[in-house]
Coordinates of C-alpha atoms and ligand atoms in Angstrom, one line a residue:
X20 CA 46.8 300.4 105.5
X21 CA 48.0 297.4 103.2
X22 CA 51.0 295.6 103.0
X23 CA 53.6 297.0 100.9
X24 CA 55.1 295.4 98.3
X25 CA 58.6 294.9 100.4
X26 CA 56.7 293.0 103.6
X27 CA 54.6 291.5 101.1
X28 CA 55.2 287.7 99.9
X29 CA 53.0 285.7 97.6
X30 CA 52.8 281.8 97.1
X31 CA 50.6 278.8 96.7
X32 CA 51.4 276.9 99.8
X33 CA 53.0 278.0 102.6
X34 CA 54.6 275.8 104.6
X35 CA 55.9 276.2 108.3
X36 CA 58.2 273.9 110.1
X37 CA 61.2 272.0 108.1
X38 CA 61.2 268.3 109.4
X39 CA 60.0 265.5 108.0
X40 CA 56.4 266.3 107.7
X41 CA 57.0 269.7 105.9
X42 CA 60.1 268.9 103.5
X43 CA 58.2 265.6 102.3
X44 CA 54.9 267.8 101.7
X45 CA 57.1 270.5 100.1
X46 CA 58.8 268.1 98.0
X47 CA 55.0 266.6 96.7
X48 CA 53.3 270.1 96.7
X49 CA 55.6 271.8 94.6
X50 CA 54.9 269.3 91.5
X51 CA 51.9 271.5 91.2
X52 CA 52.4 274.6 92.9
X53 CA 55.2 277.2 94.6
X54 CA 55.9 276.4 98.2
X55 CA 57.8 278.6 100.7
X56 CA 59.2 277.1 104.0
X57 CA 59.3 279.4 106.7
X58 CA 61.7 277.9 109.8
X59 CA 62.6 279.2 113.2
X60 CA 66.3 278.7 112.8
X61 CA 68.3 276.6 110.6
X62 CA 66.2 274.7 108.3
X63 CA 67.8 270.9 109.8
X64 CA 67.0 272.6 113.6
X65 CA 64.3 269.9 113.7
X66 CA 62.8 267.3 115.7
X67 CA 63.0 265.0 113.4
X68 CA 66.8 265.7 113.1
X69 CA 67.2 264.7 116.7
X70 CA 65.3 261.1 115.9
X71 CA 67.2 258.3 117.2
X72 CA 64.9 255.3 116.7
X73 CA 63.5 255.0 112.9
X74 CA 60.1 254.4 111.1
X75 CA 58.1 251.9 111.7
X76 CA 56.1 249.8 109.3
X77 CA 55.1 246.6 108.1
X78 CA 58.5 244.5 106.0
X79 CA 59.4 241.9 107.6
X80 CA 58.1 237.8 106.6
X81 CA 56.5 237.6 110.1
X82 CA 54.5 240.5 110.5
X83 CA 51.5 241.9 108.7
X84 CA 49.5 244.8 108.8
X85 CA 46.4 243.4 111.5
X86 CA 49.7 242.8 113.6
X87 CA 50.9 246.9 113.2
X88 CA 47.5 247.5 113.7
X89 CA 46.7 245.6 116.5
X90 CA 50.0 247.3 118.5
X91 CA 49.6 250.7 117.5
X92 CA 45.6 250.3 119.1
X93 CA 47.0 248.6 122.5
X94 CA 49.3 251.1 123.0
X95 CA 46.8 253.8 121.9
X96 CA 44.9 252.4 124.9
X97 CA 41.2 253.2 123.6
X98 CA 41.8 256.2 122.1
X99 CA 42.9 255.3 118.7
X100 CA 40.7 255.8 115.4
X101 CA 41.0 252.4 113.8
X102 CA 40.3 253.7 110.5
X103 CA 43.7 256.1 110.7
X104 CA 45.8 253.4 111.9
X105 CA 44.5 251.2 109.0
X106 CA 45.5 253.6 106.6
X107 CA 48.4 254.8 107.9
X108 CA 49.7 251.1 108.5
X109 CA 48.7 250.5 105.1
X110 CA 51.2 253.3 103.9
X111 CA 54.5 252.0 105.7
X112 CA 56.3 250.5 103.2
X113 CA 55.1 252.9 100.6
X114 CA 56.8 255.4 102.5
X115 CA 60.2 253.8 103.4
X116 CA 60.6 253.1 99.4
X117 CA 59.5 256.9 99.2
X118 CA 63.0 257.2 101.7
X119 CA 65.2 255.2 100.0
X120 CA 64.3 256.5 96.3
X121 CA 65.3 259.8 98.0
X122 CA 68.2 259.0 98.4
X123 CA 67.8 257.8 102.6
X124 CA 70.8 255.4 103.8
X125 CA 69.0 253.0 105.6
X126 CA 70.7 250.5 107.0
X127 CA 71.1 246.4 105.9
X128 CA 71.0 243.3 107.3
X129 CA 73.6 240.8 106.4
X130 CA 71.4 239.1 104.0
X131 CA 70.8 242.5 102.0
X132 CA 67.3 243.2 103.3
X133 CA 67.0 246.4 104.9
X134 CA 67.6 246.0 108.7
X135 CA 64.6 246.2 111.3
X136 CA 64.6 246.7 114.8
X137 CA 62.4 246.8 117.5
X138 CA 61.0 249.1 120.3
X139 CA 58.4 249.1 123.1
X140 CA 55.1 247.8 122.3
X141 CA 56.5 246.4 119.4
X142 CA 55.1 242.8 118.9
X143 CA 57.3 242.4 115.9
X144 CA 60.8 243.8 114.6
X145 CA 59.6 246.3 112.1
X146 CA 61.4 249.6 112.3
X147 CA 63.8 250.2 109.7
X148 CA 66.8 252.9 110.8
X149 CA 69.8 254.3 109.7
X150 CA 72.4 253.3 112.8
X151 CA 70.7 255.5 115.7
X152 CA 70.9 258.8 114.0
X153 CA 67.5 257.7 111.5
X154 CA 65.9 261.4 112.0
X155 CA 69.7 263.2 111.0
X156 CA 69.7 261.2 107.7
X157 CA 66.5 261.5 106.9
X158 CA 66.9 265.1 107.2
X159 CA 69.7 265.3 105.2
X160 CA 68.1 263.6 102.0
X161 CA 64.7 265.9 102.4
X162 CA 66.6 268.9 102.9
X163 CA 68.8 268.0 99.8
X164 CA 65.5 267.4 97.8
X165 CA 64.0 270.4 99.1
X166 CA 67.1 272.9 98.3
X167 CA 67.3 271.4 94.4
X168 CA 63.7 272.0 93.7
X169 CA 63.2 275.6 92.1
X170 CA 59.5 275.7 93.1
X171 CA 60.6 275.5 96.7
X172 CA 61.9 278.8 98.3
X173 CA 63.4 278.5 101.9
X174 CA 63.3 281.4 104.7
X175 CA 65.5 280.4 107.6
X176 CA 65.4 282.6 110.3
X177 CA 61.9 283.3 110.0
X178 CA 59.4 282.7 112.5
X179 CA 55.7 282.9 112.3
X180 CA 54.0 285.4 114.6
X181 CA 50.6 284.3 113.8
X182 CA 48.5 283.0 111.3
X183 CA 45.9 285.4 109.0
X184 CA 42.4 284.6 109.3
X185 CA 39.3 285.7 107.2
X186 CA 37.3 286.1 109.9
X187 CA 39.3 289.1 111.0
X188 CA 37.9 290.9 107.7
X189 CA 34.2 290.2 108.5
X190 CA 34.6 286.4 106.5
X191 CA 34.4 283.0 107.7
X192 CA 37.3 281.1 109.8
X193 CA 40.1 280.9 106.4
X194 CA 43.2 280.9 107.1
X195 CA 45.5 282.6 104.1
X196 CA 49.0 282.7 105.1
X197 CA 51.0 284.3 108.6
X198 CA 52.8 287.3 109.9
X199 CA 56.5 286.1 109.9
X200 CA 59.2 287.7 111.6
X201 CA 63.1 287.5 109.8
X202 CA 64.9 287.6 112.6
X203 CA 67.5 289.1 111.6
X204 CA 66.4 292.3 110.1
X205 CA 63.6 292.5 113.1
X206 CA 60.7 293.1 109.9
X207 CA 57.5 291.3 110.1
X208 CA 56.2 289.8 106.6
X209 CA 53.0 289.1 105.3
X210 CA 52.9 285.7 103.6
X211 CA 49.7 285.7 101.7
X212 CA 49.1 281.9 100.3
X213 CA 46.1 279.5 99.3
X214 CA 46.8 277.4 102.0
X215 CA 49.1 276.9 105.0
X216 CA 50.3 273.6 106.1
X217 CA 51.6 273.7 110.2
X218 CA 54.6 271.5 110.6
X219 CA 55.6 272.8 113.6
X220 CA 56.3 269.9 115.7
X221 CA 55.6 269.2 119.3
X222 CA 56.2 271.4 122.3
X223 CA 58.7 269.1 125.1
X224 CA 60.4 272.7 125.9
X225 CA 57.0 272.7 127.7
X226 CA 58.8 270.7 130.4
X227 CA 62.3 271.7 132.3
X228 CA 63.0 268.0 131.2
X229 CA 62.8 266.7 127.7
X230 CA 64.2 265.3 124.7
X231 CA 63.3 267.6 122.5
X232 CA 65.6 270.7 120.9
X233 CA 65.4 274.2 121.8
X234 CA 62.6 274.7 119.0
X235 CA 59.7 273.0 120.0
X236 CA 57.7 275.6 121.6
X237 CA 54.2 274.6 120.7
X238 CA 53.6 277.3 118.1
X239 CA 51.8 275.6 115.6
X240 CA 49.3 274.3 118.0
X241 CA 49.4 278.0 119.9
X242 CA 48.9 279.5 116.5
X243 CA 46.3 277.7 114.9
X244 CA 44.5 277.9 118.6
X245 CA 44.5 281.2 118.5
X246 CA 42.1 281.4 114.8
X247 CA 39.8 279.0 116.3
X248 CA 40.8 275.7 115.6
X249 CA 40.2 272.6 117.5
X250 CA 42.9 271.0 119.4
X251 CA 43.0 267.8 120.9
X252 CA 44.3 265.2 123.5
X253 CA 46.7 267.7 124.8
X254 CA 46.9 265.6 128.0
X255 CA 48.8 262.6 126.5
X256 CA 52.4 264.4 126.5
X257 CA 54.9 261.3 126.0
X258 CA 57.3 260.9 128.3
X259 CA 60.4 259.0 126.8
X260 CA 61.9 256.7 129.6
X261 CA 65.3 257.1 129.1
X262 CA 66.7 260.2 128.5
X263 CA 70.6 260.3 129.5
X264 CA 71.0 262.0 133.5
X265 CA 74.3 263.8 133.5
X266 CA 75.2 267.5 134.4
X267 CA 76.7 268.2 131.3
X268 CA 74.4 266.5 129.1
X269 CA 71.4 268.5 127.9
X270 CA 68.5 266.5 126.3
X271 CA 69.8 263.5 125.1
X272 CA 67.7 260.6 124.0
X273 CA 69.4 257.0 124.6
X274 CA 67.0 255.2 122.2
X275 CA 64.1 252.5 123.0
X276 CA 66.3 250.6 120.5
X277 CA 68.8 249.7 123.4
X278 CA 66.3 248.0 124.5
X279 CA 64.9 246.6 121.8
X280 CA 68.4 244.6 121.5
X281 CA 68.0 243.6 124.5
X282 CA 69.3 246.0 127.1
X283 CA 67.7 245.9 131.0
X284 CA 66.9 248.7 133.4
X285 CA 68.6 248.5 136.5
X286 CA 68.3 250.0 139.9
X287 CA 71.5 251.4 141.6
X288 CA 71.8 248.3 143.2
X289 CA 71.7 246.4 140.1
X290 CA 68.9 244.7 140.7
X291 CA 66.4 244.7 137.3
X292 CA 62.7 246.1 138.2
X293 CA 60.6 245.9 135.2
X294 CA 59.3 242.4 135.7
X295 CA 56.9 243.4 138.5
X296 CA 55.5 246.2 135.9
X297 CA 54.7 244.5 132.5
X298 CA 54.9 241.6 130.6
X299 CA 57.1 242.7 128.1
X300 CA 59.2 244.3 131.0
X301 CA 61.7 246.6 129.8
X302 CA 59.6 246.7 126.6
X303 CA 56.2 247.2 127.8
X304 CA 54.2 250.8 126.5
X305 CA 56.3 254.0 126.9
X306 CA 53.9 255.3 129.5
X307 CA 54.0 252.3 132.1
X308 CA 58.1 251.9 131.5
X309 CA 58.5 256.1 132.6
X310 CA 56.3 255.3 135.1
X311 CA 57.8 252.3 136.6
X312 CA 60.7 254.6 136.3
X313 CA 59.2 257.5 138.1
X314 CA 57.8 255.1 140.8
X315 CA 61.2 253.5 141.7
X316 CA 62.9 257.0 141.7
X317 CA 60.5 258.7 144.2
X318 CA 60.8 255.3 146.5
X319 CA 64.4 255.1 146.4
X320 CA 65.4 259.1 146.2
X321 CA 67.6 258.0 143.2
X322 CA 68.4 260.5 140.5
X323 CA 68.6 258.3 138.0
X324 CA 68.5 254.7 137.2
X325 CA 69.8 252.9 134.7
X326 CA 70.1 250.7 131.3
X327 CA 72.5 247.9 131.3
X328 CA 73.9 246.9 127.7
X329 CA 76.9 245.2 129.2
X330 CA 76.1 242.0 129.0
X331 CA 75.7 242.4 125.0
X332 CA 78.7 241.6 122.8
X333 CA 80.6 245.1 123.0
X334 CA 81.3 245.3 119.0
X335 CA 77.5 244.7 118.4
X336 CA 76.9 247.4 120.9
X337 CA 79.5 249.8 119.2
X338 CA 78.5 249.1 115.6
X339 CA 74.5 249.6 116.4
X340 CA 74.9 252.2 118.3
X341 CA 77.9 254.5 117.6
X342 CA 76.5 257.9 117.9
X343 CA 74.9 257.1 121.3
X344 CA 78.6 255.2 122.2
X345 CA 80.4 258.4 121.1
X346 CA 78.1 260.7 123.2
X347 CA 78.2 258.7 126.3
X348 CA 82.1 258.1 126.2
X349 CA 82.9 262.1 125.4
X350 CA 81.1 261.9 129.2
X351 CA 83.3 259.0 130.7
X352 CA 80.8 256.4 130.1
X353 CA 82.0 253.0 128.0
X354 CA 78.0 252.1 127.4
X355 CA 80.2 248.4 126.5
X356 CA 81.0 248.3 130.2
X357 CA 79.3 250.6 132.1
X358 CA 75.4 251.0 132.7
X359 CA 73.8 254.5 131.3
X360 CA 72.4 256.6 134.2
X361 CA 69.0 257.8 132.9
X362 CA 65.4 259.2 133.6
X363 CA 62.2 259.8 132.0
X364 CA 61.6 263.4 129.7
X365 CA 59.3 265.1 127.8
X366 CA 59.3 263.8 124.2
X367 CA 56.3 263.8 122.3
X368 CA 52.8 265.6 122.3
X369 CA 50.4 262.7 121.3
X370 CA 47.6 265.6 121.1
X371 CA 47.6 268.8 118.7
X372 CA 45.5 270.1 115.6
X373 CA 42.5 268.1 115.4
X374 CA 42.6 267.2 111.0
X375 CA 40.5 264.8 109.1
X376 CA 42.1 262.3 107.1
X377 CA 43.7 264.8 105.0
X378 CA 45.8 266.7 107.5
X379 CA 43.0 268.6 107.3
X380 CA 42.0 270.8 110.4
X381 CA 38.6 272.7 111.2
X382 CA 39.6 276.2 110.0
X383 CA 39.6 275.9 106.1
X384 CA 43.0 276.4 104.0
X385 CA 44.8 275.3 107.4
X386 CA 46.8 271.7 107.5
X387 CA 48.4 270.4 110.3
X388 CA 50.4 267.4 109.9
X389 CA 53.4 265.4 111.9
X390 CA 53.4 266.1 115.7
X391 CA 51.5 269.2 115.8
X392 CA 49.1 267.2 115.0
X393 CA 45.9 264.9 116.0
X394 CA 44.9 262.7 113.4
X395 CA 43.4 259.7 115.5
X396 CA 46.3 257.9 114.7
X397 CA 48.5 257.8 118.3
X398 CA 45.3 257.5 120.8
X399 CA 46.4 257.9 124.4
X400 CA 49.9 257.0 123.9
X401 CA 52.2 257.0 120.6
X402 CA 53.6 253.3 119.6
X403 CA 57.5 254.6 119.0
X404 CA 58.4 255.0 115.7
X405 CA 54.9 255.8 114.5
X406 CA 55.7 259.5 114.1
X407 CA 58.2 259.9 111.6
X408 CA 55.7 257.5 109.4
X409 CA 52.5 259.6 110.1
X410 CA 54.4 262.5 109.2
X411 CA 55.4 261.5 105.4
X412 CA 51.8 259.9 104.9
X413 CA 49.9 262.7 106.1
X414 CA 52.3 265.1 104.0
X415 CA 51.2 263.4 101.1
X416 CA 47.8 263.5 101.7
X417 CA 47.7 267.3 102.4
X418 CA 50.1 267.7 98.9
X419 CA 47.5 266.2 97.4
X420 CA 44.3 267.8 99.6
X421 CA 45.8 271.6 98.9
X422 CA 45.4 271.5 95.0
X423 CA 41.4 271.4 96.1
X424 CA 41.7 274.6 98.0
X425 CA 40.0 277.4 96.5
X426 CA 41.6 280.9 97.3
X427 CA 40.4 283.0 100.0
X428 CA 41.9 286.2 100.9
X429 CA 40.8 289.7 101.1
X430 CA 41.6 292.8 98.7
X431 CA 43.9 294.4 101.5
X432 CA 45.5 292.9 103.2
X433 CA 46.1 294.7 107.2
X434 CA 50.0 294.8 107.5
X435 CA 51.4 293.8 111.2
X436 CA 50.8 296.3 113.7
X437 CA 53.7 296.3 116.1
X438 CA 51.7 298.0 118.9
X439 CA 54.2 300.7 121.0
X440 CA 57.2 298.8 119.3
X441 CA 59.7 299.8 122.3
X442 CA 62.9 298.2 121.9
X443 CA 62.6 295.4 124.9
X444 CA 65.9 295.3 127.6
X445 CA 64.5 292.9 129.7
X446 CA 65.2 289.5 128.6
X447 CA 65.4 288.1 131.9
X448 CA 61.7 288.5 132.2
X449 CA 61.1 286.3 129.2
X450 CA 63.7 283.7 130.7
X451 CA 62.5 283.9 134.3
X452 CA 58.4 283.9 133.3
X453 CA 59.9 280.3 130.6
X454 CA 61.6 278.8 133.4
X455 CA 58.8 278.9 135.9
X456 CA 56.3 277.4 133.5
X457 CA 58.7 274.4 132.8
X458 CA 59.0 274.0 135.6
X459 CA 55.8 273.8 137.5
X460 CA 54.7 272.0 134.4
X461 CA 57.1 269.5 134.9
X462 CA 56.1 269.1 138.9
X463 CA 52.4 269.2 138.4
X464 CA 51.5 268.5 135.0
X465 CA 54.3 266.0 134.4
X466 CA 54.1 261.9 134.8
X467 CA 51.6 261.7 137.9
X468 CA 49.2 264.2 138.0
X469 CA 46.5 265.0 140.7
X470 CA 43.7 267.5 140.8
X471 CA 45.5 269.4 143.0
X472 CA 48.4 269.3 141.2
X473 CA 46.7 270.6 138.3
X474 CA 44.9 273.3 140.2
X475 CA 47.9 274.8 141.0
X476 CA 49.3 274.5 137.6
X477 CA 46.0 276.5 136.2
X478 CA 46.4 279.3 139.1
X479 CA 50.1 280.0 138.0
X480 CA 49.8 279.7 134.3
X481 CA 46.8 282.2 133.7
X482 CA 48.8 285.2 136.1
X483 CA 52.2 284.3 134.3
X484 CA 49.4 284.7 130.5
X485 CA 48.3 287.8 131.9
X486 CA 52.3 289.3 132.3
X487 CA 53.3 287.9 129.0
X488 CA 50.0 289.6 127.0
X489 CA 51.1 292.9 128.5
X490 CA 55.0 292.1 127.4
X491 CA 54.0 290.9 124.2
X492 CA 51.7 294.0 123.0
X493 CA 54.3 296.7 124.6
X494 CA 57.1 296.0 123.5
X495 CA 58.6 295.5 120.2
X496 CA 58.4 291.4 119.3
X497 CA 61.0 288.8 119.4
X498 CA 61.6 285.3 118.8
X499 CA 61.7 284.7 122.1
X500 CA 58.7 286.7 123.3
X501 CA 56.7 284.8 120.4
X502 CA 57.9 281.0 121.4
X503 CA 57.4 282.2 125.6
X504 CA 53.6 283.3 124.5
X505 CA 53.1 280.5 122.5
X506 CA 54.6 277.8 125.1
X507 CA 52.5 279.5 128.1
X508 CA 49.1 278.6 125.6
X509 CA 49.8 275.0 124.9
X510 CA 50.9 275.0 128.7
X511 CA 47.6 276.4 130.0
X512 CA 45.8 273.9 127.4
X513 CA 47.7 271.3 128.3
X514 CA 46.4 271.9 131.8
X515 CA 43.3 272.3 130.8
X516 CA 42.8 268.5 128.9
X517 CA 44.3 267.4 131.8
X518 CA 41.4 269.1 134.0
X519 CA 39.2 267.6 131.9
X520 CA 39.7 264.0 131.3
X521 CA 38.7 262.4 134.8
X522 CA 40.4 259.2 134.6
X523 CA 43.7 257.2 134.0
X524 CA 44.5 256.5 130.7
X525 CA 47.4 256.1 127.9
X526 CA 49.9 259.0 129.4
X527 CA 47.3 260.9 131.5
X528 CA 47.8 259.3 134.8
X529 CA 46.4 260.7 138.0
X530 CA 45.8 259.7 141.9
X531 CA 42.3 261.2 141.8
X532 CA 40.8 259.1 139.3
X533 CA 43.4 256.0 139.2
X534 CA 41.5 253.7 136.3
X535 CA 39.7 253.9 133.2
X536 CA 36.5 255.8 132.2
X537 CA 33.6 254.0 130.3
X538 CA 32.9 257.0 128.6
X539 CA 35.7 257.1 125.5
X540 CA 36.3 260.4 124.2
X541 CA 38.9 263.1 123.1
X542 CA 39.7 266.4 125.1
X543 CA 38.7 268.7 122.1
X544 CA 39.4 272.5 123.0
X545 CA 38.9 275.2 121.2
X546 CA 38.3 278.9 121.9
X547 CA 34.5 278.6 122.5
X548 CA 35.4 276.3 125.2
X549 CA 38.9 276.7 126.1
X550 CA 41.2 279.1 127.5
X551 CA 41.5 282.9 126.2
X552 CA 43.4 283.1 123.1
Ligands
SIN618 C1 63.7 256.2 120.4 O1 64.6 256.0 119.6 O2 63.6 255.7 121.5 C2 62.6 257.2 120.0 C3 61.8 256.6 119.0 C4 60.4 257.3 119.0 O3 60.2 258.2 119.8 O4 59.6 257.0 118.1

């Protein structure tokens, strides 16, 4: 049976994810071609909306490239590609002037030059920000870009089931477009396009604890897993140090910036801790400050410990850092007088879609670019404020790239088969089966990992796989049964790089194998060697 003309769309490029990775290659692809944005909820539901820090990249008199460089690879403990963190270095302040011709507020110093600050592993002070609400503005100028360009269509409300692949029709691995579900009307489309850039984002719902919004369930990496495309370095899930601890708080970030200006972690008693950690103490790599953390929770029992601006002039504090001021004091917390209680969450997968130096990955017509992901560029741990930059020069490399895709598709094309398509009652299995994995993910797959740790982990995840196939294929689909299938894959692969790579490195840290391998390599899985789809 072929698609009919009602469940059938048609376009160049199809895009799907609306952060900064796939408004910027939206906004470059559709000088030569029609693009059509398919996004899970609203199209500003993003990660990249829910950036505090900035973008990092080379402006200032006293830094230089070798200096970017040579960060991004310490941090990257081994694992970087030197050639993609040349390049992408190389493309920093290209893509900041890209930002501010689009109209981005970023903010000024004094003096008129655009204001940098600094994070961890920062030698230099070289991220340039709007306040600490970078990723919301950002968003807003792409998204006002994206909606005044007739070439661009947006679907909110759409999510992608999964992608199409050649190789279903007898053809070599292609990818031509997805199934995508409007969730409102409950009808799965067929978006038919030359090629199909994933800009999904990362997966930190993976975790019971994380930074991230609701929407980053993985399914980009799930999706283009599921076709047979390499995925990489799923082990090195970021864990941000400092996430606020309060009841009524859910996920929110208090940015590496506070630090960066200078503020100190502090136990209960006051009494700083980082010293006996790192050189750079409370600005030493992500992955040995959320340890430290970690460390000094499970010794003392704490909940939470905490980061002390109060010592900082309190209208520095309040004009640098307003939304994270505002937040905190709608909670009873005066940041200009109290210390933030905080802890460590999930916040960034440093692994994803393996892609050349195009965005690129190894099914043909398929992209991936921004935190789905793995270019070579963040090694075994991301350098903060890396991201957001990857994401806008990989977007322009894969605008470019596309135009030299040649069209693959078949004559008919198979609509969606919605197997028994009973109407589902029974939400609480998808929230009961979404809870568990978070959090046994979070207990045994999280900061310190051991092999038995991980066993477990593998032993629950393939019986929870096996409940969610027979959901999924029985009953009629949802949003929510697609993101719980796709989360319990990158969970299981998660698991799996994590079984794999016998030593400490970057953010994979376990008790088994406590220091480095010689043997330097990335955890590439794909469905030859990896997990059932
Ligand atoms: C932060 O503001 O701390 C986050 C920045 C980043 O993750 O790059």
């Amino acid at each position: 049976m072929a698609a009919s003309a009602s469940d059938l769309v048609e376009t160049d490029y199809l895009v799907l994810g609306s952060g900064i990775a796939g408004l910027s290659f939206a906004i470059d692809a559709a000088t030569h071609g029609k693009v059509t944005i398919v996004t899970k909820k609203a199209i500003s539901d993003t990660n990249t909306n829910w950036a505090q820090g900035g973008v990092a990249a080379v402006l200032a008199s006293d830094d230089s490239f070798e200096q970017h460089v040579a960060d991004t690879l310490t941090v990257g403990d081994g694992l970087c590609d030197r050639a993609v963190v040349e390049g992408v270095v190389a493309e920093g302040p290209a893509a900041v002037e890209k930002l501010l011709a689009l109209g981005t507020h970023l903010d000024r110093a004094p003096d008129g030059h655009l204001d940098l600050t600094r994070e961890g592993g920062h030698s230099r002070r070289r991220v340039v920000h709007h306040e600490d609400i970078s990723g919301r503005e950002i968003q807003r100028a792409l998204v006002a870009a994206v909606r005044a360009n007739p070439n661009i269509t947006i679907l909110e409300d759409h999510i992608a089931v999964d992608l199409l692949s050649m190789a279903k029709y007898g053809g070599d691995a292609a990818c031509f477009g997805a199934y995508v579900l409007d969730r409102a009307s409950g009808l799965v489309k067929t978006v038919v396009s030359r090629a199909t850039v994933l800009a999904t984002g990362g997966a930190g719902k993976v975790y019971v604890y994380t930074s991230n919004p609701d929407v980053a369930t993985g399914d980009g990496i799930a999706m283009a897993y599921r076709i047979g495309a390499v995925v990489s370095n799923l082990e090195f899930v970021q864990f941000h140090p400092t996430v606020l601890y309060h009841p009524h708080a859910k996920s929110f970030l208090i940015s590496e910036a506070l630090r960066g200006e200078g503020g100190k972690l502090r136990l209960a008693t006051g009494e700083r801790f980082m010293d006996g950690y790192h050189e750079r103490a409370e600005l030493g790599p992500r992955d040995v400050v959320a340890r430290a953390i970690d460390n000094e929770l499970k010794k003392s029992g704490a909940d939470s410990v905490f980061l002390d601006m109060t010592h900082l002039p309190p209208d520095f504090v309040k004009h640098r850092f307003p939304n994270i001021g505002e937040r905190c004091l709608e909670l009873g917390i005066d940041i200009t007088r109290q210390p933030i209680p905080v802890v460590p969450a999930a916040h960034y997968m440093c692994g994803g879609v393996k892609t050349d130096e195009h965005g690129q990955t190894t099914i043909k017509n398929l992209y991936a670019i921004g935190e789905c992901s793995m270019t070579g560029l963040h090694g075994a741990c991301r350098l903060a404020s890396n991201s957001l930059l990857e994401g806008m020069v990989y977007a322009r490399r894969a605008a470019a790239h596309v135009r030299t895709a040649a069209a693959l598709r078949p004559t008919t094309v198979i609509p969606w088969q919605s197997g028994e398509a009973t109407d589902s009652n029974d939400a609480i299995v998808v929230a009961l089966n979404w809870d568990e994995i978070r959090r046994f993910m979070w207990s045994y797959v999280g900061i310190v990992r051991s092999d038995k740790r991980i066993d477990r982990a593998r032993r629950r995840i393939e019986l929870l796989r096996e409940e969610i196939r027979e959901y999924y294929w029985n009953f009629k689909i949802t949003s929510d049964v697609i993101e719980l299938r796709n989360l319990a894959l990158v969970a299981h692969l998660i698991i799996e790089s994590a079984r794999r790579r016998k030593e400490s490195r970057g953010l994979h840290y376990t008790v088994d194998y406590p220091h480095k391998s010689d043997s330097v390599h990335d955890t590439d899985i794909h469905l030859t060697n990896g997990p059932a789809a």
